[in-house]
CSV table of C-alpha atoms in Angstrom, one decimal:
chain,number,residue,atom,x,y,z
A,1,UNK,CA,96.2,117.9,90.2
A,2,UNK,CA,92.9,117.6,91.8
A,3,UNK,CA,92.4,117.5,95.2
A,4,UNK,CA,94.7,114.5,96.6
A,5,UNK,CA,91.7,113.7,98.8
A,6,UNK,CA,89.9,111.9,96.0
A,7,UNK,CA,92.7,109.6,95.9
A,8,UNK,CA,92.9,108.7,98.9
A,9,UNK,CA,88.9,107.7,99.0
A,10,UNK,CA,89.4,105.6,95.9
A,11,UNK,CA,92.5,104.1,97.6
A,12,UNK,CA,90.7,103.0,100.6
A,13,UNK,CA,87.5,102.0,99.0
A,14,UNK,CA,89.3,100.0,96.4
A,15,UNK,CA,91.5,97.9,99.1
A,16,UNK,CA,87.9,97.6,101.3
A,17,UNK,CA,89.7,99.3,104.3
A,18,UNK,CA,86.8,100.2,107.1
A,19,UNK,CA,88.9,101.2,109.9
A,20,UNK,CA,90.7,103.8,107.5
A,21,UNK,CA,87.5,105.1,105.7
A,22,UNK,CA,86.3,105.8,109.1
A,23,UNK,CA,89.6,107.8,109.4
A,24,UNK,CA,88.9,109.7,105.9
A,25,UNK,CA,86.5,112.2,105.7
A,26,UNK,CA,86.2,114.9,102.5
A,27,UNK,CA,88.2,117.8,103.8
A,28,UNK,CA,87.2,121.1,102.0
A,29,UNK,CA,90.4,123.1,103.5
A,30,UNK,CA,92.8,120.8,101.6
A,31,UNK,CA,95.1,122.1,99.2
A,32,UNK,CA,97.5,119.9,96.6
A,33,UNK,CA,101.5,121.2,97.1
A,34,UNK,CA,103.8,119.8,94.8
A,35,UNK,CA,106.3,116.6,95.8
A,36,UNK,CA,110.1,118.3,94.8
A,37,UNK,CA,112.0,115.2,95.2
A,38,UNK,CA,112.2,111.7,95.9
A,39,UNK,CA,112.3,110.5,99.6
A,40,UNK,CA,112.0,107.0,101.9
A,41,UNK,CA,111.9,109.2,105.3
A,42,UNK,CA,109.5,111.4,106.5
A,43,UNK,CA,110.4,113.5,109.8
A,44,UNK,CA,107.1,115.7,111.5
A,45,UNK,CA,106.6,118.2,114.3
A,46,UNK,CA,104.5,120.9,115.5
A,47,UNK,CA,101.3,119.8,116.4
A,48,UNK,CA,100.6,118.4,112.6
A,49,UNK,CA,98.2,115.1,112.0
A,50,UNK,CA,99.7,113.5,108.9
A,51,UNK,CA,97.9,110.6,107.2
A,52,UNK,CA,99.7,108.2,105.0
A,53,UNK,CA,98.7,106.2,102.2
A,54,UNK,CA,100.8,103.9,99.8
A,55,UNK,CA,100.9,104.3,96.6
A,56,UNK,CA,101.9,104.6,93.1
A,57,UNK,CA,100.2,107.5,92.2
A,58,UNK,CA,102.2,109.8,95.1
A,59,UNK,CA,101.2,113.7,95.7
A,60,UNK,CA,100.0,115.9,98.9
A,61,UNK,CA,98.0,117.9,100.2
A,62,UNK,CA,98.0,120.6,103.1
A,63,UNK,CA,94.7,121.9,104.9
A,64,UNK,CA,94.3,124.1,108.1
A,65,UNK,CA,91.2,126.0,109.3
A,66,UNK,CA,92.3,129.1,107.9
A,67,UNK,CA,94.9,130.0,104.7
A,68,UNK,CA,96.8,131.9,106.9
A,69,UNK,CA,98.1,128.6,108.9
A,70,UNK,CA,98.1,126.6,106.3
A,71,UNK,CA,100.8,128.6,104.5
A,72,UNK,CA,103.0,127.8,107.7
A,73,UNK,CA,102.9,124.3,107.3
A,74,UNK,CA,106.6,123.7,106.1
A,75,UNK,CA,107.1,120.7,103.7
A,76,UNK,CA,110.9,120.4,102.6
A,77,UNK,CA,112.7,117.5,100.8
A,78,UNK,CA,116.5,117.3,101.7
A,79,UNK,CA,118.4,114.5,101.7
A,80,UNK,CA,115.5,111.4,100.8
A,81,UNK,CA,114.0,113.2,104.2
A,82,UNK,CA,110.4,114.8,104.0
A,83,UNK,CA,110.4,117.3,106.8
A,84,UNK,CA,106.9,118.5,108.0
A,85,UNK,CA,106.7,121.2,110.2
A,86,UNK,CA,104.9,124.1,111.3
A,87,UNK,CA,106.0,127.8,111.1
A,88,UNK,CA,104.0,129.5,114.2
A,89,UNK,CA,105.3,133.0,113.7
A,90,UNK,CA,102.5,134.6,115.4
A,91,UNK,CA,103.7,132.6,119.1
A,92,UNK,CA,100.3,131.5,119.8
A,93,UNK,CA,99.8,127.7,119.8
A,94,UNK,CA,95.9,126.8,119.7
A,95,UNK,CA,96.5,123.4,118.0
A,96,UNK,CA,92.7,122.2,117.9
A,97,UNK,CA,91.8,126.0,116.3
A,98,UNK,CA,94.5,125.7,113.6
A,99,UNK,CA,93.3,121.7,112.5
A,100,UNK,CA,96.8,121.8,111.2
A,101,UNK,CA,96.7,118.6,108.0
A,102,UNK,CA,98.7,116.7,105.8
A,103,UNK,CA,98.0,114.2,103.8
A,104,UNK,CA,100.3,111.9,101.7
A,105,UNK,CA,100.4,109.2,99.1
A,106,UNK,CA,103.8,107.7,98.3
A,107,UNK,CA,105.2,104.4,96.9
A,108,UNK,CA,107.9,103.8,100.0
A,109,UNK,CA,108.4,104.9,103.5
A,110,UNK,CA,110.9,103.5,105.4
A,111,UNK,CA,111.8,105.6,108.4
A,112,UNK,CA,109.3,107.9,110.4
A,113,UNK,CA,109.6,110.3,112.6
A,114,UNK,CA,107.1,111.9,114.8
A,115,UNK,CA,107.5,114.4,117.6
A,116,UNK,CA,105.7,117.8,119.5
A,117,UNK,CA,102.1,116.2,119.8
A,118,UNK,CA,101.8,115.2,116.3
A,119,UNK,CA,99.6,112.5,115.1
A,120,UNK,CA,100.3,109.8,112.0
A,121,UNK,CA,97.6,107.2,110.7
A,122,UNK,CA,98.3,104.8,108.6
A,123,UNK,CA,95.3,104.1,105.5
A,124,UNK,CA,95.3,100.6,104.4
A,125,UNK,CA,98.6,98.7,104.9
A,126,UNK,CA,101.9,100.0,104.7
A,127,UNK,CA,104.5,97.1,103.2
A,128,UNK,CA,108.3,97.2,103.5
A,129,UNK,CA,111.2,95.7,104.0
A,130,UNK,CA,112.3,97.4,106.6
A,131,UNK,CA,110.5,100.1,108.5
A,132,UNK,CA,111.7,102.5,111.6
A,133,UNK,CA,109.0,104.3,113.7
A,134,UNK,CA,110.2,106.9,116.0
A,135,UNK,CA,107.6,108.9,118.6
A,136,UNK,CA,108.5,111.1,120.6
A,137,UNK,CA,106.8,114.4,122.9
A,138,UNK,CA,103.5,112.7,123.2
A,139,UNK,CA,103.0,111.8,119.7
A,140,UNK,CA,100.7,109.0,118.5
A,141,UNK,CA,100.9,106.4,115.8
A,142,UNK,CA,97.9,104.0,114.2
A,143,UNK,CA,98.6,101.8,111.6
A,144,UNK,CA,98.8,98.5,110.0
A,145,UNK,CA,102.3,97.4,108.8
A,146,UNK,CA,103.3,94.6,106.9
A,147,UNK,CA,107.6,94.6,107.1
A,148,UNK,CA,110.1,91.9,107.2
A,149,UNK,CA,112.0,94.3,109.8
A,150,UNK,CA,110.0,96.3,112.5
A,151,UNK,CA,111.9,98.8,114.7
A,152,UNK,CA,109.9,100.9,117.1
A,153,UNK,CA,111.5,103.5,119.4
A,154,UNK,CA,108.5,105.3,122.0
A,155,UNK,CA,109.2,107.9,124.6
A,156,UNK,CA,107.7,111.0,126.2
A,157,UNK,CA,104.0,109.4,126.7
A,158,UNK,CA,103.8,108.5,123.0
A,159,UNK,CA,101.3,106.2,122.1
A,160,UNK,CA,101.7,103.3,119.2
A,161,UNK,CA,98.4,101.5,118.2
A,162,UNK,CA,100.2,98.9,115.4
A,163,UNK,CA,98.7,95.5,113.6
A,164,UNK,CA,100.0,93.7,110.7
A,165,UNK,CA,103.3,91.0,111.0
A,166,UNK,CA,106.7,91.7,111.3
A,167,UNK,CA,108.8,88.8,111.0
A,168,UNK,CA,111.3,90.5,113.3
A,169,UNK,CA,110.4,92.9,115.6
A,170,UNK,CA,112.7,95.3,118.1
A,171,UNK,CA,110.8,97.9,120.6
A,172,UNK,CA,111.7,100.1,123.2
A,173,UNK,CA,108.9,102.1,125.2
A,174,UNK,CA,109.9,104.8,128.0
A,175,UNK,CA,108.9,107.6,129.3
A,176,UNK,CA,105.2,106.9,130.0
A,177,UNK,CA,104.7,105.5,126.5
A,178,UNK,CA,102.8,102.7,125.1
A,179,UNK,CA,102.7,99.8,122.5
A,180,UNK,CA,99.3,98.3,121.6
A,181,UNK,CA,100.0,95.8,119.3
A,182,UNK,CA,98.6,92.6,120.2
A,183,UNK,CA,96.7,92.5,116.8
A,184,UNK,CA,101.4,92.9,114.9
A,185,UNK,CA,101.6,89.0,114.5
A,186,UNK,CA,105.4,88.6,115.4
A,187,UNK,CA,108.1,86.2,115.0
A,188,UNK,CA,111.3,86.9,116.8
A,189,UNK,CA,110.2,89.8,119.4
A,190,UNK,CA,113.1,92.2,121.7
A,191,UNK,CA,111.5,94.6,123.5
A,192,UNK,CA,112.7,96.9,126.8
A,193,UNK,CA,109.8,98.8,128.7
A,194,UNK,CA,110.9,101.3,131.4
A,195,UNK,CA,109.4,104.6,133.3
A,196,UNK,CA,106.2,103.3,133.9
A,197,UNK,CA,105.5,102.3,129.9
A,198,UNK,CA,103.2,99.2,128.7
A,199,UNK,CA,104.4,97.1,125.7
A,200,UNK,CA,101.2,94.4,124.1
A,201,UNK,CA,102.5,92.1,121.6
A,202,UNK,CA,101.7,88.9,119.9
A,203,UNK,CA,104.9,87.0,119.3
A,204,UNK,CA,105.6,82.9,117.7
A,205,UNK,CA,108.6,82.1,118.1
A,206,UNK,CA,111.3,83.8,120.0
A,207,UNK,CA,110.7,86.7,123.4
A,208,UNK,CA,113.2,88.5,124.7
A,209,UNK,CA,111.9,91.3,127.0
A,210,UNK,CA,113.5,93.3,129.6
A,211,UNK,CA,110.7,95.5,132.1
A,212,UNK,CA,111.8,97.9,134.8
A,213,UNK,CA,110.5,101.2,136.7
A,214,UNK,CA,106.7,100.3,137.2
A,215,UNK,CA,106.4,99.1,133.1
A,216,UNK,CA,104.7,96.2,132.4
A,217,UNK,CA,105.1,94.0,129.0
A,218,UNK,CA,102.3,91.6,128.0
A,219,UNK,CA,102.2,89.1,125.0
A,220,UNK,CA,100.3,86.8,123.9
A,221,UNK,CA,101.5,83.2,121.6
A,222,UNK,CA,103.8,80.6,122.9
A,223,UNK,CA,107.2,81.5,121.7
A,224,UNK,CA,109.5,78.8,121.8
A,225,UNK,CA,112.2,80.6,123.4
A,226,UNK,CA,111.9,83.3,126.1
A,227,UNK,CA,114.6,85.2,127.7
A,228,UNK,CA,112.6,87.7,130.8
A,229,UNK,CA,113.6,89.9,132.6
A,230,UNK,CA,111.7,92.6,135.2
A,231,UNK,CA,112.5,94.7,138.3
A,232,UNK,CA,111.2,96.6,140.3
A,233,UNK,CA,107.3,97.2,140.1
A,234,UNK,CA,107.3,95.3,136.3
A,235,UNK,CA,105.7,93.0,134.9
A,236,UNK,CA,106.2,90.8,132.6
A,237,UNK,CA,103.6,88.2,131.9
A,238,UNK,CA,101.6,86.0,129.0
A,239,UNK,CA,97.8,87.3,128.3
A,240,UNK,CA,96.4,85.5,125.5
A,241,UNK,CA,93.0,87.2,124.8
């Protein structure tokens, strides 16, 4: 297989995706690993910055600034679960030395699952009918998602930068968090913000929100139906721009 990095170019240059070329550079330390089984669900810790492209041509590809951590970057399929993770057997961290890498072309992704400081970017659109994000531990998230179903769970000053529509959307945000997603066109919208998080959304027809402990939710549209409710130090409040 060549190196997996040539497909993602061509994927992004094909679909005319700016932001995401931006995001894709040539990476010389990348390495193809073999894809042992099928999977919807991808799970990732340790410091790792995984970037996700869909596809029907699916493969991967590992790179670190030196062999020696790349070969601790764990990639397991159990259960329809990828599990990316990182082996540090030496006990030292140094996160921006290792450059630790993974990228990923796959036809489906359903569920994600991000914790320990790890970083996922989405190239192009993702489509689904369903999709889960879960960040945790200061993790971040940049994407554009297309689903009939979008369910977004942020905590432990996690950060979620998200566009595309979601004809049904369902956030929480605690723990310092936040939800940029002004630019996700949304049709029936729940979301809770709590521990000083911020939720931006765009919503159509249907807010129900619920803000406590300093947190603040903003939206823009004109939903037909709200249901509101903050405490405390929140906010909850229309911004349309």
């Amino acid at each position: 297989m060549k190196n997996i990095y040539c497909l993602f170019i061509f994927i992004l240059i094909s679909n005319g995706v700016t932001f995401a070329q931006k995001q894709f550079v040539i990476d010389p330390n990348a390495s193809p690993r073999e894809l042992s089984g099928t999977f919807t669900k991808i799970k990732i810790s340790g410091g790792i910055d995984l970037y996700i492209s869909q596809s029907e041509n699916e493969g991967m590809a590992v790179s670190a600034s030196e062999d020696k951590y790349k070969e601790n970057i764990k990639t397991v399929i159990q259960n329809g679960e990828l599990n990316i993770s990182y082996q540090n057997i030496s006990g030292a961290w140094e996160r921006g030395k290792k450059k630790l890498r993974v990228y990923l072309a796959m036809k489906t992704l359903e569920h994600l699952e991000a914790s320990g400081a790890s970083n996922v970017v989405i190239a192009g659109t993702l489509k689904a009918s369903s999709f889960t994000l879960r960040l945790s531990g200061a993790s971040d998230f940049t994407g554009d998602i297309n689903a009939d179903i979008l369910n977004i769970e942020a905590s432990g000053a996690s950060d979620t930068k998200i566009s595309g529509s979601a004809e049904e959307f369902n956030a929480t945000c605690s723990g310092a968090s936040d939800i940029k997603g002004m630019e996700l066109k949304t049709g029936i919208c729940k979301v809770v913000a709590s521990g000083a998080s911020d939720i931006y959304i765009s919503v159509s027809k249907e807010l129900t929100g619920k803000a406590s402990g300093a947190s603040s939710i903003f939206y823009k549209g004109n939903p037909g139906v709200k249901q509101v409710e903050s405490s405390g130090a929140s906010t909850i409040a229309l911004r349309n721009r």
